[in-house]
Short mmCIF file of C-alpha atoms in Angstrom, two decimals:
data_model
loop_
_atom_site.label_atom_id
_atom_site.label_comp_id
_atom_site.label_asym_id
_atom_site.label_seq_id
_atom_site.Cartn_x
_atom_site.Cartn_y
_atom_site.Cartn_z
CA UNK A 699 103.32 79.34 95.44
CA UNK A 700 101.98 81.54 98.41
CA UNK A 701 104.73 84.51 98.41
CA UNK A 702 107.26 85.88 95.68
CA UNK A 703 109.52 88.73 97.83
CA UNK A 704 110.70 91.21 95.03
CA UNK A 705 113.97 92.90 96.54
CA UNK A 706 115.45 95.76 94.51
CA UNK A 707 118.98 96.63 95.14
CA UNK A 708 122.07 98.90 94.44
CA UNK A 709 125.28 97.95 95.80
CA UNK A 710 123.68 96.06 99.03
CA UNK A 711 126.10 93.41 99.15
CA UNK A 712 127.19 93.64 103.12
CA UNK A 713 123.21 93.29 103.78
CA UNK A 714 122.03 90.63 101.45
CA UNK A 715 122.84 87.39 103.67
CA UNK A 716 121.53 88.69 106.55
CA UNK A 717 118.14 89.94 104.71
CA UNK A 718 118.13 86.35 102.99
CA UNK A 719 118.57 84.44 106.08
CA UNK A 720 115.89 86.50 107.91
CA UNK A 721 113.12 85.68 105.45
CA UNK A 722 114.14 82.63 105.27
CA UNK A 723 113.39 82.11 108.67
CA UNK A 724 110.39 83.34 108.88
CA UNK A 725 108.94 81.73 105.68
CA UNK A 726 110.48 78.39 106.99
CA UNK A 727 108.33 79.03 110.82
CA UNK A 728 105.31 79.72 108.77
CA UNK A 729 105.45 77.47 106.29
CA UNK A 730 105.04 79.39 103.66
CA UNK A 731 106.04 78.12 100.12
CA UNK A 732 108.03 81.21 98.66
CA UNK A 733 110.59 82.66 96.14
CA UNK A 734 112.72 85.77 96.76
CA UNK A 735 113.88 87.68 93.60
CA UNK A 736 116.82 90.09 93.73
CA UNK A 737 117.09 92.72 91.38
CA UNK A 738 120.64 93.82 90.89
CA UNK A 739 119.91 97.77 89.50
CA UNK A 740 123.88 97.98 88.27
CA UNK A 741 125.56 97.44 91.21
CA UNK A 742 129.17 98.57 91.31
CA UNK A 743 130.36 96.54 94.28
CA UNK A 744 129.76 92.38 94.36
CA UNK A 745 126.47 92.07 95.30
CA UNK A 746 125.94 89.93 92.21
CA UNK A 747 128.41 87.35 93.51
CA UNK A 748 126.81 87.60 96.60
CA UNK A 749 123.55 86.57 95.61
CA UNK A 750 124.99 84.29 93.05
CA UNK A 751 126.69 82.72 96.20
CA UNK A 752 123.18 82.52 98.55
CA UNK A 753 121.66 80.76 95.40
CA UNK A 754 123.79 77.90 96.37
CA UNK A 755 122.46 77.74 99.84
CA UNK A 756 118.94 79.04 99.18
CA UNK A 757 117.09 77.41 95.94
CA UNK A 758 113.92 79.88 96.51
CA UNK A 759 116.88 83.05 95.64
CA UNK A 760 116.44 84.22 92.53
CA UNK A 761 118.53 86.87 90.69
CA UNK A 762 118.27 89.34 87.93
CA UNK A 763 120.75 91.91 86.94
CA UNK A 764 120.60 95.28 84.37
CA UNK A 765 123.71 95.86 82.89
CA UNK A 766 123.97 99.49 84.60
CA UNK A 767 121.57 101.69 86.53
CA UNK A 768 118.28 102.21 85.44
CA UNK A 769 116.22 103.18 89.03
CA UNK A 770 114.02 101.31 91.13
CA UNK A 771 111.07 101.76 89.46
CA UNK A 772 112.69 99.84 86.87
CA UNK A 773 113.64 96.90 88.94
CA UNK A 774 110.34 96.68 90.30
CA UNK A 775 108.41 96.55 87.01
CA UNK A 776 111.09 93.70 85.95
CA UNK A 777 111.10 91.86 89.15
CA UNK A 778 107.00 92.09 89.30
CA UNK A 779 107.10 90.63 85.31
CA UNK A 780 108.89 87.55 87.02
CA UNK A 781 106.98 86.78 90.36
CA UNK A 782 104.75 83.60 90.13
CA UNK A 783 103.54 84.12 93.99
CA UNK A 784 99.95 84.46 94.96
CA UNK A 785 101.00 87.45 97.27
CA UNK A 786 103.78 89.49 96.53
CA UNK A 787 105.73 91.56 98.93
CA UNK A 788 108.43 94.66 97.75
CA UNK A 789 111.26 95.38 100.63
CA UNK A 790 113.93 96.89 100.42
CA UNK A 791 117.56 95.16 100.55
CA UNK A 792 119.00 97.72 103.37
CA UNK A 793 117.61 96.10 106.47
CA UNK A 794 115.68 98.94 107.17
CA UNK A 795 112.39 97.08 106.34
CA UNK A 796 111.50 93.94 108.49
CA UNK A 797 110.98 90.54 107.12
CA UNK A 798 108.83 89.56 110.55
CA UNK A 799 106.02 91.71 108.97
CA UNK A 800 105.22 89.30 106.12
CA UNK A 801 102.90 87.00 107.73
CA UNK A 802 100.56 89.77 108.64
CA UNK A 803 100.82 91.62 105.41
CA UNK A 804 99.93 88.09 103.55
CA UNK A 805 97.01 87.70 106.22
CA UNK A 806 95.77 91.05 104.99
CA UNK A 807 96.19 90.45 101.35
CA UNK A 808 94.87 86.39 101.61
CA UNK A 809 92.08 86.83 104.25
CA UNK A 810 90.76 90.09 104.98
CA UNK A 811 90.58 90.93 100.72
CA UNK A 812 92.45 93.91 100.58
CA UNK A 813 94.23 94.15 96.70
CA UNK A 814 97.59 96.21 97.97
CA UNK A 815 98.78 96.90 101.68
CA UNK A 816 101.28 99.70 102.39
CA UNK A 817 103.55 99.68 105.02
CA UNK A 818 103.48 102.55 107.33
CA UNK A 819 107.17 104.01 109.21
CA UNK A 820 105.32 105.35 111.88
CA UNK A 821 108.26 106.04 113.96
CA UNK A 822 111.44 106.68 111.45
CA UNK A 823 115.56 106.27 111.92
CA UNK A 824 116.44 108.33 108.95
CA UNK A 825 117.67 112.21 109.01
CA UNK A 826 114.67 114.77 110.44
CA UNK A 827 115.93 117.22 107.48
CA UNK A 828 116.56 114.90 104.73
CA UNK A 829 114.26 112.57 104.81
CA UNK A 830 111.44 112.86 107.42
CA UNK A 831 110.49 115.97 106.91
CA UNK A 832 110.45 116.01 103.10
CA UNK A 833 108.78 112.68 103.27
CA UNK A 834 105.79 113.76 105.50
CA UNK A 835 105.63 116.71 102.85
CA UNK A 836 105.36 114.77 100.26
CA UNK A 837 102.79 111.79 101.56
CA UNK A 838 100.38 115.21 102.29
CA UNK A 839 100.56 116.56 99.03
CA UNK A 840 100.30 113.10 97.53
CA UNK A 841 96.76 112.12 99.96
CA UNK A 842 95.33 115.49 98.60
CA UNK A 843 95.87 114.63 94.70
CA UNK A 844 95.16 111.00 95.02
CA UNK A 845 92.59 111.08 97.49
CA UNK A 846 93.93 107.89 99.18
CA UNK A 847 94.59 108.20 102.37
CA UNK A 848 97.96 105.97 103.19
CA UNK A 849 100.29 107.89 105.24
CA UNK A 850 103.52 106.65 104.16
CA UNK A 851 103.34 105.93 99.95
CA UNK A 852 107.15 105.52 99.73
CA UNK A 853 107.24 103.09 102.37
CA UNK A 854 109.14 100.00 100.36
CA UNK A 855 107.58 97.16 102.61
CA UNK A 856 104.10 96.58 100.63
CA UNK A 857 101.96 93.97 99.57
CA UNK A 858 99.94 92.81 96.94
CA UNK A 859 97.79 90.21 94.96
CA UNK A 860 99.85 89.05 92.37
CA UNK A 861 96.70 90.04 89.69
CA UNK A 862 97.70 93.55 91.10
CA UNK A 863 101.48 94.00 89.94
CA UNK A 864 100.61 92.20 86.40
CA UNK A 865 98.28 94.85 85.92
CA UNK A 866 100.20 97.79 86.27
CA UNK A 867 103.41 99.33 84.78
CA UNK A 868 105.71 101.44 87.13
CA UNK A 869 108.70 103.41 85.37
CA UNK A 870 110.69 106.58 86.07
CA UNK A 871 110.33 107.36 89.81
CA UNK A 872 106.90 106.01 90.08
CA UNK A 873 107.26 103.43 92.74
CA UNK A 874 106.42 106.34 95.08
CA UNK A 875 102.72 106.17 93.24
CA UNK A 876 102.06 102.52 93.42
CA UNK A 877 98.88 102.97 95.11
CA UNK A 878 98.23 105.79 92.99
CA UNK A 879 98.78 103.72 90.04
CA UNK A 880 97.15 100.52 91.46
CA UNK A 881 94.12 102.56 92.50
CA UNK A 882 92.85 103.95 88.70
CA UNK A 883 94.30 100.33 87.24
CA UNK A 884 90.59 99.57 89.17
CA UNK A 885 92.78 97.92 92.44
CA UNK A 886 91.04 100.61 95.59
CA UNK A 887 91.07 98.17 98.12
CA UNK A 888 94.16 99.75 99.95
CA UNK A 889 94.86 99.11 103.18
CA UNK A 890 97.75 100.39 105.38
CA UNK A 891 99.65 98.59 107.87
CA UNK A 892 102.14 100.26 111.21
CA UNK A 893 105.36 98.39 110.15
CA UNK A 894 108.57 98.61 112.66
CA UNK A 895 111.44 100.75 110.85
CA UNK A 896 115.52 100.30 111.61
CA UNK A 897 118.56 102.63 111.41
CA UNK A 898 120.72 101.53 108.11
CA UNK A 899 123.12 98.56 109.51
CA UNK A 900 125.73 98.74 106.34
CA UNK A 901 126.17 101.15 103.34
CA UNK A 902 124.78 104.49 102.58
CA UNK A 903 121.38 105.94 102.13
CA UNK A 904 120.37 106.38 97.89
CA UNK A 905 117.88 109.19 98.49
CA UNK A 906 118.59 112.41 96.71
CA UNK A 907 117.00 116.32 96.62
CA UNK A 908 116.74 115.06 92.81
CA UNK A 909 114.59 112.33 93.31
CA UNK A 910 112.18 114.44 95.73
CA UNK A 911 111.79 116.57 92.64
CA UNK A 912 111.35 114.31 90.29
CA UNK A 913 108.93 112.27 92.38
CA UNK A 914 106.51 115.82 92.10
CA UNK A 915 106.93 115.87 88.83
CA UNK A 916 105.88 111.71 88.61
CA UNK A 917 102.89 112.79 90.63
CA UNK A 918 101.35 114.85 88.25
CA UNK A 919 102.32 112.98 84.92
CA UNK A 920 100.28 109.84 87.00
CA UNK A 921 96.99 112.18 87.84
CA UNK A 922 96.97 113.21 83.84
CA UNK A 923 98.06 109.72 82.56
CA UNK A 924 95.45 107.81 84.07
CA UNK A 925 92.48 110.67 83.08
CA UNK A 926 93.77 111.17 79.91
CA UNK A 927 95.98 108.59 78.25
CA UNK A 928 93.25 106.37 76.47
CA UNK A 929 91.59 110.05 75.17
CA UNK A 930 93.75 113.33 75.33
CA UNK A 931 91.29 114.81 73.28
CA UNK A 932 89.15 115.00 76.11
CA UNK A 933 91.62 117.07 77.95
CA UNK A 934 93.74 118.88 74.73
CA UNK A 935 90.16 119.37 72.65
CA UNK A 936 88.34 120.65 75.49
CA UNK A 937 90.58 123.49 76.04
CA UNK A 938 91.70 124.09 72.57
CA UNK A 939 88.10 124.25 71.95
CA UNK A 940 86.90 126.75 75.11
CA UNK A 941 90.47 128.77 74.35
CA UNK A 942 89.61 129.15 70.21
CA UNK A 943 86.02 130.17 70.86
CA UNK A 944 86.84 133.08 73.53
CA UNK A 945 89.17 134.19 70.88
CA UNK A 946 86.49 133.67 68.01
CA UNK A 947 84.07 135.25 70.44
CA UNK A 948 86.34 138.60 71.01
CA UNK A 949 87.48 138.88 67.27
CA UNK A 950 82.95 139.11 66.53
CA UNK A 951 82.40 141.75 68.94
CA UNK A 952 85.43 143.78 68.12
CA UNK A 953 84.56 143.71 63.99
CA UNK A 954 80.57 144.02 64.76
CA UNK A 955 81.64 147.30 67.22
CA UNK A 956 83.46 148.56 64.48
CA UNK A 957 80.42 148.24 61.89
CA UNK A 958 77.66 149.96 63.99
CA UNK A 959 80.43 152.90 64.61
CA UNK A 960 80.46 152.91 60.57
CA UNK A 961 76.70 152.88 60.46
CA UNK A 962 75.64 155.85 63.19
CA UNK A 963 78.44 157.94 61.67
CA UNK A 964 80.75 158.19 64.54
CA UNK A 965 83.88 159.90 63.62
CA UNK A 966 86.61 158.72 65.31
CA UNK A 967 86.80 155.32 66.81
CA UNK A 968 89.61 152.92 67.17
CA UNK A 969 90.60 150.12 64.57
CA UNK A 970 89.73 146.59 65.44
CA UNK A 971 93.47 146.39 64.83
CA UNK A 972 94.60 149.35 66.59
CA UNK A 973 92.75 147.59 70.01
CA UNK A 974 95.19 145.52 72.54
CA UNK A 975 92.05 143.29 73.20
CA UNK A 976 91.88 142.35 69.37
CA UNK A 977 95.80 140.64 69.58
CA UNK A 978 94.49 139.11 73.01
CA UNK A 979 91.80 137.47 70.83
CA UNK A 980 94.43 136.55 68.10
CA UNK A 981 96.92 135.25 70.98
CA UNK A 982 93.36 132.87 72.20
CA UNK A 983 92.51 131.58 68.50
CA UNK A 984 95.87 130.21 68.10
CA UNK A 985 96.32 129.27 71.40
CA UNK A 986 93.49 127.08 71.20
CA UNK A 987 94.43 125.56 67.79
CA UNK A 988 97.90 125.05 69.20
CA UNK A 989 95.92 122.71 71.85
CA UNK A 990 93.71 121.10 69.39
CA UNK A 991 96.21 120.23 67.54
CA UNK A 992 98.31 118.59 70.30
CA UNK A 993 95.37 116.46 71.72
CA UNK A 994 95.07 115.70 67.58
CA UNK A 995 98.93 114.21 67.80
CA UNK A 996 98.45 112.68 71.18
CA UNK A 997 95.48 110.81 70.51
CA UNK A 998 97.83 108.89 67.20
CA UNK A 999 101.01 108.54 69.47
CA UNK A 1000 98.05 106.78 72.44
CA UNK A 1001 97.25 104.38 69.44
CA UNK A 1002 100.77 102.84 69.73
CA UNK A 1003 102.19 101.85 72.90
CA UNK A 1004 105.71 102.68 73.56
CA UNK A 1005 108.59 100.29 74.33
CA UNK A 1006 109.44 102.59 77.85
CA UNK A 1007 110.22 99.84 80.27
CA UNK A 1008 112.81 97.53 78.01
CA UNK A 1009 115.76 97.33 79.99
CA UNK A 1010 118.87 95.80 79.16
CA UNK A 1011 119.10 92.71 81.46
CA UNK A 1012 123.10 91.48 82.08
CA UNK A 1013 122.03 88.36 83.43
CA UNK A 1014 120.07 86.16 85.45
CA UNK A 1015 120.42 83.06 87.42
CA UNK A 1016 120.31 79.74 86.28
CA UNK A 1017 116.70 78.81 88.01
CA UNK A 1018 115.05 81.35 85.97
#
């Protein structure tokens, strides 16, 4: 199969046949052999019907559905554990991203080699204070960390070799970090692509102040991750280590101080306890051991791999 299209949606139904017959029109004028795979992320209205419904008409639609919200991360990881397509392209299912930009994103995946292509909103619809400008914010602050330099990482229109998406593991609000993600999975071919951008035809935009947040906070839990998840020794040792031997270092000067008062006679000088620097050293010591400790723990918990991306799936449809 050339192309799996991994759509993730919440409560999209008024845009879902119009999305489906537009990629279905230009898979059909390419020729492209294809499946398109709906993830329903606990809708509330009857988008599930809907696609349900465009099944009937379109045997490359396929649909799964969690049983409530879990975020599109989530729906990405699930739909991605499904796709059998050589290529795989993400959209999104508001209209906003443009189904006429496939053929050129498979190009660059298929001919000129590169492992994921982002789509770039060059010129953007959305609000100037609630989106753009947070957004241009963020992709900065993202290109310095990551060192990759996409301009738009949130953009949903990407592509990718399907060895790409089995690879990797996207949860909480990650899908802003694909690249990120894709890159230290050992994927940095990443290319970047200008992709056309419409104003929202039906519905309401999902973006929240919380999810620009939590997206920050994603950021850094991917730069430590993917240093430090097979060895957080490295990281919690090190430190423990340099922290406990400052401490260590302090506490020696401070008792040998003492002892050569004691030996020339000097009458009056300070206890090592009586001495702000000796609690500083304490404070360091345990500090460090504190760390040690905690690299200690996280190296047993790295040993067994947690169950964070089991989602409870409502249905699917009957071609799965």
């Amino acid at each position: 199969m050339d192309i799996s299209v991994v759509v993730p949606l919440l409560n999209e139904a008024e845009s879902l046949p119009e999305l489906t017959q537009w990629i279905h029109r230009v898979m059909e004028n390419h020729h492209f052999t294809y499946e398109v795979i709906f993830v329903d992320d606990g809708s509330t209205d009857n988008s599930w019907q809907v696609i349900e419904n465009l099944r009937q008409e379109y045997p490359t639609i396929k649909g799964i559905r969690f049983r409530r919200n879990y975020g599109k991360s989530a729906a990405l990881n699930t739909g991605f554990e499904a796709v059998s397509g050589n290529v795989v392209i993400t959209m999104d299912a508001d209209l906003q991203d443009c189904p006429d930009e496939i053929p050129d994103l498979y190009k660059m995946i298929t001919e000129d080699g590169y492992d994921l292509v982002s789509g770039w909103k060059k010129i953007r619809y959305d609000s100037k204070i609630a989106k753009n400008i947070p957004s241009k914010f963020f992709n900065w602050t993202t290109r310095k960390f990551s060192k990759i330099q996409l301009h738009d990482f949130n953009c949903g229109l990407k592509a990718y070799k399907n060895e790409v998406v089995k690879s990797i593991e996207v949860y909480g609000e990650m899908h802003r970090y694909i690249p990120v993600i894709a890159k230290w999975a050992g994927f940095s071919n990443i290319g970047e692509k200008i992709v056309h951008h419409q104003k929202r035809k039906f519905g309401t935009t999902k973006f929240g102040w919380d999810r620009f947040i939590n997206g920050y906070l994603d950021l850094l839990s991917i730069m430590f991750v993917s240093k430090f998840s097979k060895k957080p020794m490295h990281f919690f040792g090190l430190w423990g280590t340099v922290a406990f031997l400052i401490g260590l270092i302090i506490t020696i000067w401070l008792s040998i101080e003492k002892l050569v008062n004691i030996a020339h006679h000097v009458e009056y000088y300070r206890q090592v306890t009586d001495q702000p620097l000796f609690y500083l050293a304490l404070l360091a010591m345990i500090f460090g051991l504190m760390l040690f400790l905690a690299g200690f723990l996280a190296e047993l918990i790295s040993r067994n791999s947690s169950d964070r991306n089991k989602y409870i799936i409502r249905e699917r449809t009957s071609n799965f």
